[in-house]
Structure formats: structure tokens, C-alpha cells
Amino acid sequence: MCSYRIEARIETERLILRPPRPEDAERIAALIADYDIVKMLSRVPWPYTVDDARAFVSRVDELDPAFDRPLTIEHRQHGVIGSSGFHTPAESLFPEVGYWIGREHWGQGYATEATTAALGWARDVWGKRAVASGHHADNTASARVLAKAGFLYTGDVIARQSLARGEPTPTRMMIWLA
Ligand SMILES: CC(C)(COP(=O)(O)OP(=O)(O)OC[C@H]1O[C@@H](n2cnc3c(N)ncnc32)[C@H](O)[C@@H]1OP(=O)(O)O)[C@@H](O)C(=O)NCCC(=O)NCCS
């Protein structure tokens, strides 16, 4: 059996993106336990507890690195401020990128900086030729982040489950070409 791992460590001027570690769990839980964040994400439960964060970080090593790359976003001064990462849905040719930033750090360009750097890594190190993403139709901030990172709308609007909202939510799909 062959197993390999291209360790992702992505550095920008202000941020370091790297695989989540067990010691991130409490900080992740403190930042993401905010309905205005979780309602914009597909696969995050609500309410969110530190046990959810511990379960999330404990599963990281079980993921196939060819398809799934969760990343913790660490600020060089402030420590962990959010998460990014790639997930490849079963039926998809391309990975999808997703992200969130703790509320106290919104509006300072961190999501755009992290996403742009993660896309460069996906192209140059992971060897991906395209990355998909989608934002709920009411998520104007994420629409801006994806546009600034170079995504274009595919024209597809799909009803995608939001665990926190408990119902399918119209989601505008976008694509980025390497
Ligand atoms: C979306 C999110 C990641 C943005 O993080 P951020 O670090 O504040 O993002 P940036 O600072 O890089 O860019 C935000 C952009 O959205 C704009 N924006 C923020 N709130 C907005 C709003 N309510 N309406 C319109 N634009 C808005 C900002 O002005 C900025 O665009 P600009 O540079 O053109 O002015 C953050 O709000 C978040 O975590 N939201 C909840 C989770 C989420 O939505 N994740 C993405 C799921 S698809």
C-alpha cells in the first residue's frame, strides 16, 4: 500500500495556512460558534460546540489528501483567525474551496489573501487545473471574496443543503481556472 502526503504550508505576508492540529480545536470553536458564520457554510452543524471542533480536527488524518485539504488560517500576530480548505464532492471533477474568518477579523482582506494563496498552492503544488466554489445567494461578502480571487459565475444556481439552516439554500456556483 502506498501513502503519501504533500504537506500544505502556505505563507502570505500576514497569514500562514497549514493543516489543522488538535490544539486548534478550542480556538476554532470559539470563533465559529456564531450563527452568522455557520449559516453561510454547508457542512457545519448548529449549535456548534468544542466537541464538534475536536471531532473535526481528529478526522483530518483520515482524509485522502488527493481530495480533501482542510487548512487552519493563522495570523502571524493574532494566531488562529479562521479556516480555509478544499473538499472534493464525490461526483465532482474539481475540488471546491471554502473558508470562514472569525467576526472580529472581518473586513481586513484576510479571506481574499488566504483564498488567493490557497488557489496558488492548488495550482502549483497540488496540480489542480480548476477549483469550484459556491456562495449562498444572500452571501454578498463571499461573492466579493470569490470575485476578487478570480472566480467567475458558471450560471448554475443549485439548492445546496445548509446544515445550520436545516434546509436547502440557493447557492450560486463559480469556477476558477488555473
Ligand atoms: C465571507 C468572509 C469569509 C469574508 O471574510 P473577510 O476577511 O472579511 O473578507 P475580505 O476582507 O477579504 O473581503 C470582504 C469583501 O466583502 C465585502 N463585504 C463585506 N460585507 C459585505 C456586505 N454585507 N455586503 C456587501 N459586501 C460586503 C467587503 O467590502 C469586501 O469587499 P471589497 O474589498 O470589495 O470592499 C467572512 O465574512 C465570513 O467568514 N463569513 C461567514 C462564512 C462565509 O460566508 N464563508 C464563505 C462561504 S461561501
XYZ file of C-alpha atoms and ligand atoms in Angstrom:
226
model
C 0.000 0.000 0.000
C 1.301 3.394 -0.929
C 0.521 6.501 1.011
C 1.845 9.975 0.513
C 1.181 13.460 1.723
C 2.219 16.749 0.205
C 2.216 18.802 3.372
C 0.419 22.076 2.748
C 2.055 25.084 4.335
C 1.113 28.263 2.581
C 2.592 31.580 3.657
C 1.483 35.098 2.785
C 2.554 38.465 4.122
C 0.152 38.251 7.099
C -1.023 34.645 7.182
C 0.063 31.022 7.406
C -2.290 28.293 6.164
C -1.499 24.795 7.419
C -3.328 21.569 8.329
C -5.473 21.815 11.500
C -3.902 20.459 14.676
C -5.628 19.115 17.835
C -4.617 22.226 19.787
C -6.622 24.411 17.337
C -9.946 22.941 18.494
C -10.827 25.376 21.283
C -9.932 28.465 19.272
C -11.817 27.192 16.216
C -14.886 26.527 18.371
C -14.719 29.987 19.974
C -14.551 31.717 16.581
C -17.019 29.643 14.549
C -19.775 29.373 17.187
C -21.510 32.319 15.519
C -24.714 31.706 13.566
C -23.851 34.433 11.032
C -20.799 32.366 10.080
C -22.264 28.880 10.278
C -25.424 29.730 8.284
C -23.179 30.519 5.285
C -21.462 27.100 5.383
C -22.836 23.806 4.047
C -21.444 21.155 6.358
C -21.096 22.792 9.786
C -23.663 21.915 12.499
C -25.533 24.413 14.650
C -25.279 24.868 17.573
C -21.516 24.342 17.407
C -19.574 23.076 20.404
C -15.927 22.449 21.242
C -16.636 18.725 20.805
C -17.596 19.427 17.176
C -14.237 21.156 16.721
C -12.381 18.280 18.390
C -14.171 15.790 16.120
C -13.269 17.921 13.086
C -9.543 18.085 13.879
C -9.405 14.401 14.862
C -10.715 13.393 11.408
C -8.077 15.342 9.474
C -5.598 12.463 9.287
C -8.289 10.124 7.915
C -8.931 12.319 4.875
C -7.490 11.395 1.495
C -5.057 14.232 0.674
C -5.773 13.767 -3.030
C -9.305 15.079 -2.421
C -9.544 16.944 0.877
C -7.239 19.579 2.346
C -8.570 21.403 5.400
C -6.413 24.376 6.393
C -6.254 26.471 9.530
C -5.672 30.183 8.882
C -3.172 31.529 11.359
C -2.354 35.237 11.560
C 1.304 35.961 12.276
C 0.376 38.228 15.219
C -3.116 37.155 16.268
C -2.882 33.345 15.976
C -5.767 31.334 14.522
C -8.372 33.598 12.865
C -10.314 31.154 10.679
C -10.257 28.207 8.338
C -9.925 27.539 4.664
C -9.633 24.370 2.691
C -10.506 22.196 -0.237
C -13.127 19.450 -0.384
C -13.860 17.350 -3.459
C -17.519 16.255 -3.637
C -17.935 12.618 -4.727
C -19.337 13.419 -8.157
C -17.037 16.343 -8.924
C -14.013 16.643 -11.206
C -12.620 19.582 -9.255
C -12.090 20.441 -5.597
C -14.182 23.187 -4.049
C -12.645 25.853 -1.860
C -14.375 27.137 1.270
C -13.432 29.442 4.131
C -14.593 31.413 7.123
C -12.992 34.161 9.227
C -13.849 34.984 12.854
C -16.128 38.026 13.075
C -13.606 40.227 14.925
C -11.277 39.900 11.909
C -13.750 40.621 9.087
C -13.171 43.396 6.586
C -9.380 43.378 6.561
C -8.830 41.361 3.409
C -7.887 38.130 5.190
C -10.317 35.845 3.336
C -9.164 37.217 -0.016
C -5.488 36.890 0.944
C -5.958 33.316 2.209
C -8.074 32.190 -0.754
C -5.727 33.680 -3.346
C -2.752 31.951 -1.714
C -4.610 28.629 -1.374
C -5.508 28.732 -5.079
C -1.863 29.343 -5.995
C -0.886 26.309 -3.905
C -3.625 24.198 -5.529
C -2.256 25.090 -8.971
C 1.492 24.967 -8.303
C 1.843 22.205 -5.693
C -1.368 20.163 -5.758
C -1.515 20.224 -9.576
C -5.168 21.250 -9.926
C -6.301 22.924 -13.154
C -9.578 24.279 -11.801
C -11.282 24.929 -8.469
C -15.015 25.368 -7.933
C -16.841 27.245 -5.209
C -20.299 28.472 -4.440
C -21.868 31.026 -2.158
C -25.382 31.172 -0.780
C -27.312 33.783 -2.730
C -27.556 36.029 0.354
C -23.782 35.988 0.989
C -22.574 39.205 -0.620
C -19.271 39.266 1.285
C -18.268 35.829 -0.005
C -19.334 36.806 -3.535
C -16.827 39.676 -3.299
C -14.054 37.412 -1.946
C -14.516 34.894 -4.769
C -14.657 37.599 -7.439
C -11.502 39.256 -6.053
C -9.744 35.858 -6.064
C -10.548 35.426 -9.761
C -13.679 33.230 -9.778
C -16.367 33.630 -12.444
C -20.026 32.602 -12.228
C -20.924 29.397 -14.079
C -24.564 30.452 -14.260
C -25.655 27.454 -12.170
C -27.714 28.134 -9.065
C -28.247 24.947 -7.087
C -30.231 24.217 -3.927
C -27.468 23.190 -1.556
C -28.026 21.874 1.924
C -27.049 24.170 4.783
C -26.816 22.040 7.924
C -27.234 25.088 10.166
C -30.275 26.488 8.314
C -31.729 22.987 8.122
C -32.902 23.421 4.556
C -31.558 23.605 1.012
C -30.421 27.138 0.183
C -29.929 28.666 -3.291
C -26.194 28.624 -3.985
C -24.515 30.462 -6.872
C -21.735 28.317 -8.333
C -18.412 29.734 -9.510
C -15.239 28.399 -11.141
C -11.579 29.406 -11.072
C -9.261 28.209 -13.849
C -5.576 27.772 -13.044
C -17.109 35.896 3.824
C -15.972 36.135 4.812
C -15.066 34.920 4.799
C -15.203 37.364 4.363
O -14.042 37.488 5.185
P -13.187 38.852 5.176
O -11.825 38.529 5.672
O -13.967 39.900 5.854
O -13.132 39.143 3.595
P -12.286 40.258 2.819
O -11.969 41.357 3.780
O -11.173 39.591 2.095
O -13.324 40.765 1.707
C -14.679 41.012 2.066
C -15.358 41.759 0.927
O -16.761 41.672 1.136
C -17.307 42.971 1.241
N -18.433 42.886 2.162
C -18.415 42.533 3.458
N -19.674 42.546 3.959
C -20.484 42.890 2.936
C -21.878 43.068 2.803
N -22.711 42.866 3.812
N -22.339 43.461 1.598
C -21.523 43.646 0.555
N -20.176 43.484 0.605
C -19.686 43.105 1.792
C -16.156 43.818 1.743
O -16.392 45.187 1.464
C -15.011 43.233 0.903
O -15.084 43.618 -0.463
P -14.237 44.861 -1.053
O -12.788 44.527 -0.815
O -14.629 44.887 -2.481
O -14.660 46.076 -0.284
C -16.492 36.363 6.266
O -17.456 37.382 6.224
C -17.103 35.120 6.865
O -16.418 34.308 7.463
N -18.428 34.958 6.664
C -19.122 33.766 7.157
C -18.637 32.482 6.487
C -18.727 32.540 4.982
O -19.536 33.255 4.411
N -17.867 31.740 4.315
C -17.893 31.605 2.867
C -18.934 30.633 2.467
S -19.153 30.614 0.697
